[in-house]
XYZ file of N, CA and C in Angstrom:
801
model
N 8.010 87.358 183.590
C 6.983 87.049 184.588
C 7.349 85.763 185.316
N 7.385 85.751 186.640
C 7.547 84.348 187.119
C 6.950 83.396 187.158
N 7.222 82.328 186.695
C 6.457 80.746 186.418
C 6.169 80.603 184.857
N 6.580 81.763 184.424
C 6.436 81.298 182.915
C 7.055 80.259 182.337
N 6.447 79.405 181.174
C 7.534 78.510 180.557
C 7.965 78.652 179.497
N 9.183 78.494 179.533
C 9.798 78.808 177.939
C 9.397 77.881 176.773
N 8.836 77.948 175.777
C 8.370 77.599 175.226
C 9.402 77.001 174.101
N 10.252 77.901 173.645
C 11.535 77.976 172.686
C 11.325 77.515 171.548
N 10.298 78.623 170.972
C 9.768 77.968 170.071
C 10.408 79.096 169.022
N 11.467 79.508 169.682
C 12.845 80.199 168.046
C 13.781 79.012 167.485
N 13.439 77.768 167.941
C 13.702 76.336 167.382
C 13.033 75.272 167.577
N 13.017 74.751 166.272
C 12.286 73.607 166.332
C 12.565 72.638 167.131
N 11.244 72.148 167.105
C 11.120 70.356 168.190
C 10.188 69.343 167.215
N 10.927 68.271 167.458
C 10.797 67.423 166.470
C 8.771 66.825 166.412
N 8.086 66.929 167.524
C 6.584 66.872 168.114
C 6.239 68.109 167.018
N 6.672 69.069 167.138
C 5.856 69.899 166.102
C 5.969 69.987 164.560
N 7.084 69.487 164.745
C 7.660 69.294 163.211
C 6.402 68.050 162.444
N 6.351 67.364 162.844
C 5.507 65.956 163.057
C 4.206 66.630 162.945
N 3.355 67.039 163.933
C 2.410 68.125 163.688
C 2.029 68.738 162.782
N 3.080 69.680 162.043
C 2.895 70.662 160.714
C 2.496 69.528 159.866
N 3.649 68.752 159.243
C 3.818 67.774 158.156
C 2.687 66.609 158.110
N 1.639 66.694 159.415
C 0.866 66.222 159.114
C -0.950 66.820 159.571
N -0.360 67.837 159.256
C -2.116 69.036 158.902
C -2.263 69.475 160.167
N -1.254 69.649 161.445
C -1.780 70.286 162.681
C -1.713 71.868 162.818
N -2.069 71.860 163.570
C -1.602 73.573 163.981
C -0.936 74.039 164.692
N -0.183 73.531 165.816
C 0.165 73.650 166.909
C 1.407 73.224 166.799
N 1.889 74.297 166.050
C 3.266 74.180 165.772
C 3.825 75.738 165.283
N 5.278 76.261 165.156
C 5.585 77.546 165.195
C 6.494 77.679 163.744
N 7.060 79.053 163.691
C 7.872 79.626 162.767
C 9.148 78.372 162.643
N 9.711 77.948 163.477
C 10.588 77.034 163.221
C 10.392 76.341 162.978
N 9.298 75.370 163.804
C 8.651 74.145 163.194
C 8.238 73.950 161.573
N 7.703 74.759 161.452
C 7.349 75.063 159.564
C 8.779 74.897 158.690
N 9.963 75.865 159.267
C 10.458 76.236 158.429
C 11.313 74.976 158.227
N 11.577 74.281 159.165
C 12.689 72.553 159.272
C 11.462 71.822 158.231
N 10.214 72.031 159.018
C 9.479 70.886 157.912
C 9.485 70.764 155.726
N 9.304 72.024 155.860
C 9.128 72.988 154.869
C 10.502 72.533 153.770
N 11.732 72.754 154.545
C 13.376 72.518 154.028
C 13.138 70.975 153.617
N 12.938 70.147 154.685
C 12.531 68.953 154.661
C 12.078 68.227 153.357
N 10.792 68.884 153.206
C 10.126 68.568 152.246
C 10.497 68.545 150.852
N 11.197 69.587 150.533
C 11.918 69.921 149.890
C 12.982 68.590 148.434
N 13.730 68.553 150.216
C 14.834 67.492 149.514
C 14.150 66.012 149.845
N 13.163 65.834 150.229
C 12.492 65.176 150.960
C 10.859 64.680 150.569
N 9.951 65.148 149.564
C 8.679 64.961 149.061
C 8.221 63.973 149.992
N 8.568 62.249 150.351
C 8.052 61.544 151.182
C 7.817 62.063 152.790
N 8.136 62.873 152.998
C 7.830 62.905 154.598
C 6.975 62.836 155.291
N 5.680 63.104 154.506
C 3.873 63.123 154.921
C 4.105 61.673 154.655
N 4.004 60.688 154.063
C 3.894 59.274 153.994
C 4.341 58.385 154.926
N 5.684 58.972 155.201
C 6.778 58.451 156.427
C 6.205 58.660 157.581
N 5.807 59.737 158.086
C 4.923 59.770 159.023
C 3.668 59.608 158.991
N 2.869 59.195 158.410
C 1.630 58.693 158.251
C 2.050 57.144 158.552
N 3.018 56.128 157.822
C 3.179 54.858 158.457
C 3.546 54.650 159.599
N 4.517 56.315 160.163
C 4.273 55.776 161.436
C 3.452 55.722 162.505
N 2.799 56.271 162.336
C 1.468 56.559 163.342
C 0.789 55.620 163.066
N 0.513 54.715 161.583
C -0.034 53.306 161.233
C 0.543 52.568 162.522
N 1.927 52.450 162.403
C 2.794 51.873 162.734
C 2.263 51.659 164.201
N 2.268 52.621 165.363
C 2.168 52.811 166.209
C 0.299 52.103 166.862
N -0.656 52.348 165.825
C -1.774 51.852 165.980
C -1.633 50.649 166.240
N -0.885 49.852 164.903
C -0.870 48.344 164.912
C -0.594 47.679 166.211
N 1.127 48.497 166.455
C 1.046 47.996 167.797
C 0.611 48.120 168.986
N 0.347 48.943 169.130
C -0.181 49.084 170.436
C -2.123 48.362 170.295
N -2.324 48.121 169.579
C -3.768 47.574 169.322
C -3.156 45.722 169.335
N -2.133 45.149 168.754
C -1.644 43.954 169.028
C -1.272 43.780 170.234
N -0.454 44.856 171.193
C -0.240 44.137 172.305
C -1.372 44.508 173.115
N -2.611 44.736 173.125
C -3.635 44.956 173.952
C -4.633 43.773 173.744
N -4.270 43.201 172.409
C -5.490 42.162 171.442
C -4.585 41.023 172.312
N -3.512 40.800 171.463
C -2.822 39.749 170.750
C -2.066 39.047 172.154
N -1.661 39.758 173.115
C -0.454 39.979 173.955
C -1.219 40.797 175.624
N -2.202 40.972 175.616
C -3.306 41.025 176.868
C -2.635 42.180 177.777
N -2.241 43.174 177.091
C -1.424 43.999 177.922
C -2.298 45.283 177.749
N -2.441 45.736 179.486
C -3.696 46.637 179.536
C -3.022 47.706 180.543
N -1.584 47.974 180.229
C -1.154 49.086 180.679
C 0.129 49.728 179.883
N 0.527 50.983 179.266
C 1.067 51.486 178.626
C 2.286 52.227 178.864
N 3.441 52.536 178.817
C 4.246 53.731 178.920
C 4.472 54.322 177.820
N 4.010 55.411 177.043
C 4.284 56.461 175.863
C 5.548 57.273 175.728
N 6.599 56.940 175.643
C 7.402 57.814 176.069
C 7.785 59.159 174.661
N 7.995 60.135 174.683
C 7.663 61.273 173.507
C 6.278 60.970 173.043
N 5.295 61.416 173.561
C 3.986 61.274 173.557
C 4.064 62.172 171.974
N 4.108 63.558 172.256
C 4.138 64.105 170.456
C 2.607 64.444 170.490
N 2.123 65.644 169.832
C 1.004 66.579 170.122
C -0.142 65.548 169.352
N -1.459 65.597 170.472
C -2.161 64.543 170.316
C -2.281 64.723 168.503
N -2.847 63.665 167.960
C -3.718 63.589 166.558
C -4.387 61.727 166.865
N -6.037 62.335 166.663
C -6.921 61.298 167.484
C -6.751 60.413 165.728
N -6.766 58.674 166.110
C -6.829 58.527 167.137
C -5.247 57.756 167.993
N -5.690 58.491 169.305
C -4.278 58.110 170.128
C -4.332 56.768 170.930
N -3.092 56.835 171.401
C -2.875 55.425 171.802
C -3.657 54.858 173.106
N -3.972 55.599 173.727
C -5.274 55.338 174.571
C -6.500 54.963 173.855
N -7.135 55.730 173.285
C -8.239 55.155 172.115
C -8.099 53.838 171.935
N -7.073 53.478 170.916
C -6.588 52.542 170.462
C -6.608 51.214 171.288
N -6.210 51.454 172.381
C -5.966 50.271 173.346
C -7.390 50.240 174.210
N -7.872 51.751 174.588
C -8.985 51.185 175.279
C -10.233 50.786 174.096
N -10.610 50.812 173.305
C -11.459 50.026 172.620
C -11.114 48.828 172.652
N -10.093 48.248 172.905
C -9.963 46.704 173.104
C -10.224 46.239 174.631
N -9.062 47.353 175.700
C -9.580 46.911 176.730
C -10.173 48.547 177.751
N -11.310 48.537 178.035
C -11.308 49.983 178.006
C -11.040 50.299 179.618
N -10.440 49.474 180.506
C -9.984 49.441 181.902
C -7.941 49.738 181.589
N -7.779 49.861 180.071
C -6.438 49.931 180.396
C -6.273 51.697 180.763
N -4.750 51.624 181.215
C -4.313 52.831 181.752
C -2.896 52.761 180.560
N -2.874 54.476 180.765
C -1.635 54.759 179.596
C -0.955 55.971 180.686
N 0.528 56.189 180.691
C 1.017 57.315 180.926
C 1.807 57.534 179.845
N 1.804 58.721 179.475
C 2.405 59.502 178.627
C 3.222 60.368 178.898
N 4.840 60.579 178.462
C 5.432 61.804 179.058
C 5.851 62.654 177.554
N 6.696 63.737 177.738
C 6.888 64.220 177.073
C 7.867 65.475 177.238
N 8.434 66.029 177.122
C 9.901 66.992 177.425
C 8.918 68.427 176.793
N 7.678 68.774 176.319
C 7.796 69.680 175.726
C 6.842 70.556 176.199
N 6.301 71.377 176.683
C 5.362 72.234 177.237
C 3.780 72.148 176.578
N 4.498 72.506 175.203
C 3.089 72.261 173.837
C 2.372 71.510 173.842
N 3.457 70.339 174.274
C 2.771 68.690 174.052
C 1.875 68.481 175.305
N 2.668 68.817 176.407
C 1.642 68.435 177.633
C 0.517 69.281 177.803
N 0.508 70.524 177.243
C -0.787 71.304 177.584
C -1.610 70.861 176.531
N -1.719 70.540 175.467
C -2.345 69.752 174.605
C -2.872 68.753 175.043
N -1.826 67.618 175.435
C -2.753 66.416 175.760
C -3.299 66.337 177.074
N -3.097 67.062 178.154
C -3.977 67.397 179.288
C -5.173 67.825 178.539
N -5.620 68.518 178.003
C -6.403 68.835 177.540
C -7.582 68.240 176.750
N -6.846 67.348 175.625
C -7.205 66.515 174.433
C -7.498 65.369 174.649
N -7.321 64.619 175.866
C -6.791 63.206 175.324
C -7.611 62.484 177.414
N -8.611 62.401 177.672
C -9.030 62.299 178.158
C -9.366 60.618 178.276
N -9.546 59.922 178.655
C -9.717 58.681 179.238
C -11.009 58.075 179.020
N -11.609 56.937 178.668
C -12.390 55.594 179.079
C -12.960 56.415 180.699
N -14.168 56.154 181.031
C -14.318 56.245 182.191
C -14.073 54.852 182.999
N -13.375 53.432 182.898
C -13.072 53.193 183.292
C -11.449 52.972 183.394
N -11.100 53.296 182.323
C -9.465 53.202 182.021
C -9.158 54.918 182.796
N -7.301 54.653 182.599
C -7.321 55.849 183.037
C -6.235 56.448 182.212
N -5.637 57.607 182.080
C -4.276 58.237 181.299
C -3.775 59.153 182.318
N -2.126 59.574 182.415
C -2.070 60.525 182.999
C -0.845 61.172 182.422
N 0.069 61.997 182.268
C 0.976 62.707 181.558
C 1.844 63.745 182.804
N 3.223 62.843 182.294
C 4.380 63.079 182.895
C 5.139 64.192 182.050
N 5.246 64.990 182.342
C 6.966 65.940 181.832
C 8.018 65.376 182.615
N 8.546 64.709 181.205
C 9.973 63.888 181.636
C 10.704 63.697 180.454
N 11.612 63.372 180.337
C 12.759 63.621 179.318
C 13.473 62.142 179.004
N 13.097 61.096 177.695
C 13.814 60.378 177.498
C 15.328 60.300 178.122
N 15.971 61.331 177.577
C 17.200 61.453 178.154
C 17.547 61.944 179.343
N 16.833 61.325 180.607
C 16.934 61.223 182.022
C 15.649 60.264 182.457
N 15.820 59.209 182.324
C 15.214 58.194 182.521
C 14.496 58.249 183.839
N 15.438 59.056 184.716
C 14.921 58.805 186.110
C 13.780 60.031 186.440
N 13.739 60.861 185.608
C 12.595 61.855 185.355
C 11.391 60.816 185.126
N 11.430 60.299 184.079
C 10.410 59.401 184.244
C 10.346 58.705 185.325
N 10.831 57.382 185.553
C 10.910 56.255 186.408
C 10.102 56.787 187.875
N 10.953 58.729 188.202
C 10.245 58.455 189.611
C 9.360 60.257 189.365
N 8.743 60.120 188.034
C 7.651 60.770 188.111
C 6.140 60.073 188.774
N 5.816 60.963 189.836
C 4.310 60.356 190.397
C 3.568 59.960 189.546
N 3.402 60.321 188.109
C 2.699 59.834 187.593
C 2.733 58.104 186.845
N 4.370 57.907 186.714
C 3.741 56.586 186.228
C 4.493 55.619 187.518
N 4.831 56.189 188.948
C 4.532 55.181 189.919
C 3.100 54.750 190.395
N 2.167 56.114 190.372
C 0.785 55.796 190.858
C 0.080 54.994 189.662
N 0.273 55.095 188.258
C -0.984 54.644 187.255
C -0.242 53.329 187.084
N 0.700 52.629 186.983
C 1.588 51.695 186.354
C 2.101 50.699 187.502
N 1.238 49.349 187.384
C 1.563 48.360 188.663
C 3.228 47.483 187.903
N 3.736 47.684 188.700
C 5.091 47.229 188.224
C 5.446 45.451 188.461
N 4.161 45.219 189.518
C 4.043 43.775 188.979
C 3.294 42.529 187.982
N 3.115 43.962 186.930
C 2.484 42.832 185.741
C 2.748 43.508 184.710
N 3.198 42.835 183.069
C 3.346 43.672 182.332
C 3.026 44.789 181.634
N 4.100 45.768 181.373
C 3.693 46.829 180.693
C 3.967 46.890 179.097
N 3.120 47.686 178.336
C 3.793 47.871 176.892
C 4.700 49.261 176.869
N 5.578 49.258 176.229
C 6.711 50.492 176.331
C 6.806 50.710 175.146
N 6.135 51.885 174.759
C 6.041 52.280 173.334
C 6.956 53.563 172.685
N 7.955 53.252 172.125
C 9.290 54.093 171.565
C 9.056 54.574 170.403
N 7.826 55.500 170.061
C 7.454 55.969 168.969
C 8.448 57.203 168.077
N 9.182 57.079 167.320
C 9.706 57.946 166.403
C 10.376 58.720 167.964
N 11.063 58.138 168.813
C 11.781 59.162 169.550
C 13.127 59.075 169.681
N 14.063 57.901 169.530
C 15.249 57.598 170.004
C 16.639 57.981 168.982
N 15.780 59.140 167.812
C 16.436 59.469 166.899
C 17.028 60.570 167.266
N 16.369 61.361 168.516
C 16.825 62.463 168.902
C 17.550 62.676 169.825
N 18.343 61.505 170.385
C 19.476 61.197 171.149
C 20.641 60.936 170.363
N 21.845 62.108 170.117
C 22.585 61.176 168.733
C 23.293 60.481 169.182
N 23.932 60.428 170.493
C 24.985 59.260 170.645
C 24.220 58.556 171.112
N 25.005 57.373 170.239
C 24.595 55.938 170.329
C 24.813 55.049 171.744
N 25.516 55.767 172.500
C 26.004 54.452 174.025
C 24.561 55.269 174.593
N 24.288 56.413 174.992
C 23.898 57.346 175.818
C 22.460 56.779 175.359
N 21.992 56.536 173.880
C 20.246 56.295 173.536
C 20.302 55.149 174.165
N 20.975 54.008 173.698
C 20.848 52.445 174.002
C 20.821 52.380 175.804
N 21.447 53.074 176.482
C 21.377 53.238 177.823
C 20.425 53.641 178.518
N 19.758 54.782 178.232
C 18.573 55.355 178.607
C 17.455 54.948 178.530
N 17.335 53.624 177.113
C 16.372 52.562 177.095
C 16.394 51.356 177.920
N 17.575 51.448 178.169
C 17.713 49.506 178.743
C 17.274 50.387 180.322
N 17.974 51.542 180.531
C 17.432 51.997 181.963
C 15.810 51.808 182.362
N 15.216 52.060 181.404
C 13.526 52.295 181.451
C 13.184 50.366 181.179
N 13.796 50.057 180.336
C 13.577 48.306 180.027
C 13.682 47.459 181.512
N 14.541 48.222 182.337
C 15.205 47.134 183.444
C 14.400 47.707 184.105
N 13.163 48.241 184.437
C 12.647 48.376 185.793
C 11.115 47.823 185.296
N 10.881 47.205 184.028
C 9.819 46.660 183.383
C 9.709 45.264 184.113
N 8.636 44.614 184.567
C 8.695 43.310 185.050
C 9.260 42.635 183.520
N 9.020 41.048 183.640
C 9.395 40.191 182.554
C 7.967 39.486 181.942
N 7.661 39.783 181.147
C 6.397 39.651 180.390
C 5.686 41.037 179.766
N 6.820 42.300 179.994
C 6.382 43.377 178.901
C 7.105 43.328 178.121
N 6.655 44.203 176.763
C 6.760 44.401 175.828
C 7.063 46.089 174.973
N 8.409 45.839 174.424
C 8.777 47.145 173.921
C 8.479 47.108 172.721
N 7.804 48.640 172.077
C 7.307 48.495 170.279
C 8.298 50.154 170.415
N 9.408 49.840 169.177
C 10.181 51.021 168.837
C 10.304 51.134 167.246
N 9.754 52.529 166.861
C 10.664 52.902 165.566
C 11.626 53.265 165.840
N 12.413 53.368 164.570
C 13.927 54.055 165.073
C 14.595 54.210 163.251
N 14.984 55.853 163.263
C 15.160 56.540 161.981
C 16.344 55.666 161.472
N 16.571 55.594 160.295
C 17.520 55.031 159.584
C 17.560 55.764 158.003
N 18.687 55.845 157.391
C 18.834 56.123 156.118
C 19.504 55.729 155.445
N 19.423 53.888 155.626
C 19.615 53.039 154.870
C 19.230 53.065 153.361
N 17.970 53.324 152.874
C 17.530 53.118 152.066
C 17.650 54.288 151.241
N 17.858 55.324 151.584
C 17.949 57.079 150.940
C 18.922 58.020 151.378
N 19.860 57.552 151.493
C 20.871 58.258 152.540
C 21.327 59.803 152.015
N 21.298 60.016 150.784
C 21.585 61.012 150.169
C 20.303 62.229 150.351
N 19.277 61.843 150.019
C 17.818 62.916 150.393
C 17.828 62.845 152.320
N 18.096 61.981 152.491
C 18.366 62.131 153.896
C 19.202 62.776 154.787
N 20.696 63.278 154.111
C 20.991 63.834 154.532
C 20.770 65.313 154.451
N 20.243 65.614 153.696
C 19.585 66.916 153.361
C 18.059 67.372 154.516
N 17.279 65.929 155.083
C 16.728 66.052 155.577
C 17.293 66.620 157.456
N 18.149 65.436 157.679
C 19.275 66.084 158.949
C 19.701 67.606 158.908
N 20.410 68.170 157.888
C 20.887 68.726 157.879
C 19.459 70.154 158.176
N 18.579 70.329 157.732
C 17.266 70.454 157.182
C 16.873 71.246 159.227
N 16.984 70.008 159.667
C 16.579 69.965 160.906
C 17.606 71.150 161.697
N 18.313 70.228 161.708
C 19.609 70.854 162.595
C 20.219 72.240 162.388
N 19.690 72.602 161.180
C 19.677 73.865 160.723
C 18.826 75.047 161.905
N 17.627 74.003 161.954
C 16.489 74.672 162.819
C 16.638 74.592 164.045
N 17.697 74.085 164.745
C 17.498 73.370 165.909
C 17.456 72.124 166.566
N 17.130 71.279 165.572
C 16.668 69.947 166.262
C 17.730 68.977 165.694
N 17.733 67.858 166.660
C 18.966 67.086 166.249
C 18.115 65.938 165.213
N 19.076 65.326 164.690
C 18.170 64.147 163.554
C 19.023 62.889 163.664
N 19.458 61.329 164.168
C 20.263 60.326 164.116
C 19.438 59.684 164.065
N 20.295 59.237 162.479
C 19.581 58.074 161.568
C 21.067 56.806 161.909
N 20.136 55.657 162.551
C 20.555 54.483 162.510
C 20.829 53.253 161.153
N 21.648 52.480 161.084
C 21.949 51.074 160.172
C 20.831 49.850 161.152
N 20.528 49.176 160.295
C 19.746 47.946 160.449
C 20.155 47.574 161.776
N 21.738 46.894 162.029
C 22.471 47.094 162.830
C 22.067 47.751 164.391
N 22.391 48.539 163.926
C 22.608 49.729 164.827
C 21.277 50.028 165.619
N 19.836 50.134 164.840
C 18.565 49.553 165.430
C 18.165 48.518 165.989
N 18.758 47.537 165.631
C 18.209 46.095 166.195
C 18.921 45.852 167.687
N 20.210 46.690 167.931
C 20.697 46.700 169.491
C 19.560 47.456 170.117
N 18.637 48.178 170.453
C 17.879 48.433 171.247
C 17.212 47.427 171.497
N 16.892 46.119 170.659
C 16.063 45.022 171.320
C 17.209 43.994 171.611
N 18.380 44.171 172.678
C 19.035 43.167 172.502
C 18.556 42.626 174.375
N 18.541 41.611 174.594
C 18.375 40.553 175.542
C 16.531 40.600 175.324
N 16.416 41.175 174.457
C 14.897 40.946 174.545
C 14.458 39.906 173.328
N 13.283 39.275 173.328
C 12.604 38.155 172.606
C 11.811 39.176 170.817
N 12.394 38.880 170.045
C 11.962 39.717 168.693
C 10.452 38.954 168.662
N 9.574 39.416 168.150
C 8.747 39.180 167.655
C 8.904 39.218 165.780
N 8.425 38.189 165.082
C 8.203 37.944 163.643
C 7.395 39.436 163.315
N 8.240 39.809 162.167
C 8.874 39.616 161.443
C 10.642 40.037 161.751
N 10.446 40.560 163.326
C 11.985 40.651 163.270
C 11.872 42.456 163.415
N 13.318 43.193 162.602
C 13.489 44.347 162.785
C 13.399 44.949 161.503
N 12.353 45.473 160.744
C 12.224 45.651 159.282
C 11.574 47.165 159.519
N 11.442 47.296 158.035
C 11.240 49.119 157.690
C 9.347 49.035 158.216
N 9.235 50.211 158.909
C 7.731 49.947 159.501
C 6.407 49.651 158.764
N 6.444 50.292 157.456
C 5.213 49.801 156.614
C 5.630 47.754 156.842
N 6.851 47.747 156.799
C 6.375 45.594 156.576
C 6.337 45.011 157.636
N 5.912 45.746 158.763
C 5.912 45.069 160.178
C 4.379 44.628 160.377
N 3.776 42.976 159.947
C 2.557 42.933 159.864
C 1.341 44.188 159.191
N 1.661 44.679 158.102
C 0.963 45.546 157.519
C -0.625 45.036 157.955
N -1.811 46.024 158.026
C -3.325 45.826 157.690
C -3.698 44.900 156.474
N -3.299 45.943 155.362
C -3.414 46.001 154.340
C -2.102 45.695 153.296
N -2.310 44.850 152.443
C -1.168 44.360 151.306
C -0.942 45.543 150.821
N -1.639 46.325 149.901
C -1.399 47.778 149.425
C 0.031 48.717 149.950
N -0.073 48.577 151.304
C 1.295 49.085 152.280
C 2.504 48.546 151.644
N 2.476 47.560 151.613
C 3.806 46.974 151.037
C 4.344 47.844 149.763
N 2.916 48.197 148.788
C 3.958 49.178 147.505
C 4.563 49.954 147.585
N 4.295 50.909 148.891
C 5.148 51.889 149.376
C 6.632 52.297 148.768
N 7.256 52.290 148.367
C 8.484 52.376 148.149
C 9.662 52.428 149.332
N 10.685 51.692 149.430
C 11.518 51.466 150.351
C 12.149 52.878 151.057
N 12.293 53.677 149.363
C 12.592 54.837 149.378
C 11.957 55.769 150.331
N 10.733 55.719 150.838
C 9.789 56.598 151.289
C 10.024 56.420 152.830
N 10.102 55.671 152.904
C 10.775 55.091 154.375
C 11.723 54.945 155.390
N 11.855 55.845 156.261
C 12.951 56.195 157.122
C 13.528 55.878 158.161
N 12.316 54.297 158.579
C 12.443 54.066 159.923
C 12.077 52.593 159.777
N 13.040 52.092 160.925
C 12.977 50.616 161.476
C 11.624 50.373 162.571
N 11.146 49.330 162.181
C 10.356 48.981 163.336
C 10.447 47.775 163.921
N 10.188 47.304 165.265
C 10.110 46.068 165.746
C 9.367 46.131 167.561
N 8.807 44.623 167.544
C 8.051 45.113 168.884
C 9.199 43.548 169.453
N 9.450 43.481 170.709
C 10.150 42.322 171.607
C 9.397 42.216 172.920
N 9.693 41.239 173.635
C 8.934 40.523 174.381
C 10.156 40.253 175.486
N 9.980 40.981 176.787
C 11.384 41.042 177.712
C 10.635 39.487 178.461
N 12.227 38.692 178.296
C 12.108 37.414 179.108
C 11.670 37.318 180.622
C-alpha cells in the first residue's frame, strides 16, 4: 500500500528492547526474543535500565533546578514510560520546551500521542537519526521550538551505543554539540563492559543476533564524548554514582551496571 511504513519489526530495535525489559508492551517478536537471550546471560538488565531512566530523571531535573535550563534536545527519545523528560523538567519550569527525535516509527507514534505538554511549555518530535545529525539540526521541529541563542540541555540517553564505530559516534555528537550556544549542557550515558565483560558479551552477541547493534565503550573511550567540554563533579562514573537520590543506590553492584554517565557544561 502506498505511504506505508515499514515498521521492521522482523528485528529488533534497541527502544523496544528497553520497553519489554521494562513491563511495556509496545514492543514485537524480536524485541522479546534479544531481551529474553539477554536476560539470560544477563539477570541484571531490568536494574541497568531502571538506573538509567533514574539516571536520566536526575539529570535532566538538575539542569532545569540546578543549571536554569528551560529548553531540551532528547535525542533517541525511546517509547514513552511516564514519567518523561518533559514532566520532569516542566514541574520545575513548566514554560520549558523539549524536542524529541527518534529514528523509529513506534517511538514517534507513541509519543505524539502520549506525551503531551504543560499548557504553557511546549514538546514537539522530530524523526531524525542520531547518525545524520543534519536530520536533526534542520528538522522544523527543533529550528522552530529551540532558540539557539540561549542554552540548551542535550540529553544522550542510552543511545551512542548503537553507533559502533567510534570516529563516526564521537563525530555525530560534536556535530549536534557545535551548533549548541556556550552555556549548554550535555547529560550522556554511554554502554561499557568494563565491569562484566564476559556476561556482556553474551549480552552483544544476544542483540546482534536479533538485529541490533550493541558497542560497549572503556572509561576511556566514554569520557572522549565530553572532550572540550567542562565535566561536572563527579566526573565520568558508572550511572547509579552520578549524584545518586538515595545512598541505598550505591549497593548496587558494579556488576549490574553497564553504563557510564556524565553531564558537561560547553564553554
Amino acid at each position: 500500500m502506498s505511504g506505508e511504513v515499514d515498521l521492521q519489526t522482523d528485528r529488533a530495535h534497541g527502544a523496544r528492547i528497553y520497553d519489554f525489559v521494562l513491563g511495556g508492551k509496545d514492543n514485537y517478536a524480536a524485541d522479546r526474543a534479544a531481551a529474553e537471550d539477554s536476560l539470560r546471560v544477563w539477570p541484571a538488565l531490568p536494574v541497568h535500565m531502571r538506573v538509567n531512566r533514574q539516571f536520566m530523571h536526575r539529570a535532566s531535573r538538575f539542569l532545569a533546578t540546578e543549571c536554569g535550563i528551560d529548553q531540551f534536545l532528547d535525542v533517541g527519545t525511546g517509547i514513552p514510560t511516564s514519567p518523561n523528560l518533559h514532566e520532569v523538567v516542566q514541574q520545575v519550569r513548566p514554560d520549558a520546551r523539549v524536542v524529541y527525535t527518534d529514528n523509529d516509527p513506534v517511538v514517534l507514534a507513541h509519543a505524539r500521542a502520549l506525551m503531551p505538554s504543560t499548557a504553557r511549555g511546549r514538546t514537539a518530535f522530530a524523526d531524525a537519526d542520531l547518525r545524520d545529525p543534519d536530520s536533526i539540526l534542520s528538522a522544523p521541529e527543533f529550528r522552530e521550538l529551540l532558540d539557539l541563542d540561549e542554552p540548551v540541555g542535550l540529553m544522550l540517553i542510552a543511545v551512542v551505543h548503537f553507533i559502533e564505530d567510534d570516529d563516526e559516534a564521537l563525530d555525530v555528537v560534536r556535530r549536534i554539540i557545535d551548533v549548541l550556544p556556550s552555556g549548554s549542557f550535555v547529560a550522556a550515558t554511554i554502554a561499557t563492559d568494563d565491569f562484566a565483560p564476559e556476561l556482556l558479551a553474551g549480552v552483544r552477541e544476544a542483540y546482534r543476533e536479533h538485529g541490533e547493534v550493541l558497542r560497549f565503550r572503556s572509561h576511556a573511550q566514554a569520557s572522549r564524548f565530553f572532550d572540550g567540554l567542562e565535566l561536572l563533579d563527579p566526573g565520568v562514573v558508572q550511572m547509579h554514582k552520578w549524584r545518586p537520590d538515595e545512598p541505598r543506590t550505591l549497593q548496587i553492584p558494579e556488576a549490574d551496571i553497564a553504563m557510564y554517565a556524565g553531564i558537561a557544561r560547553k564553554p
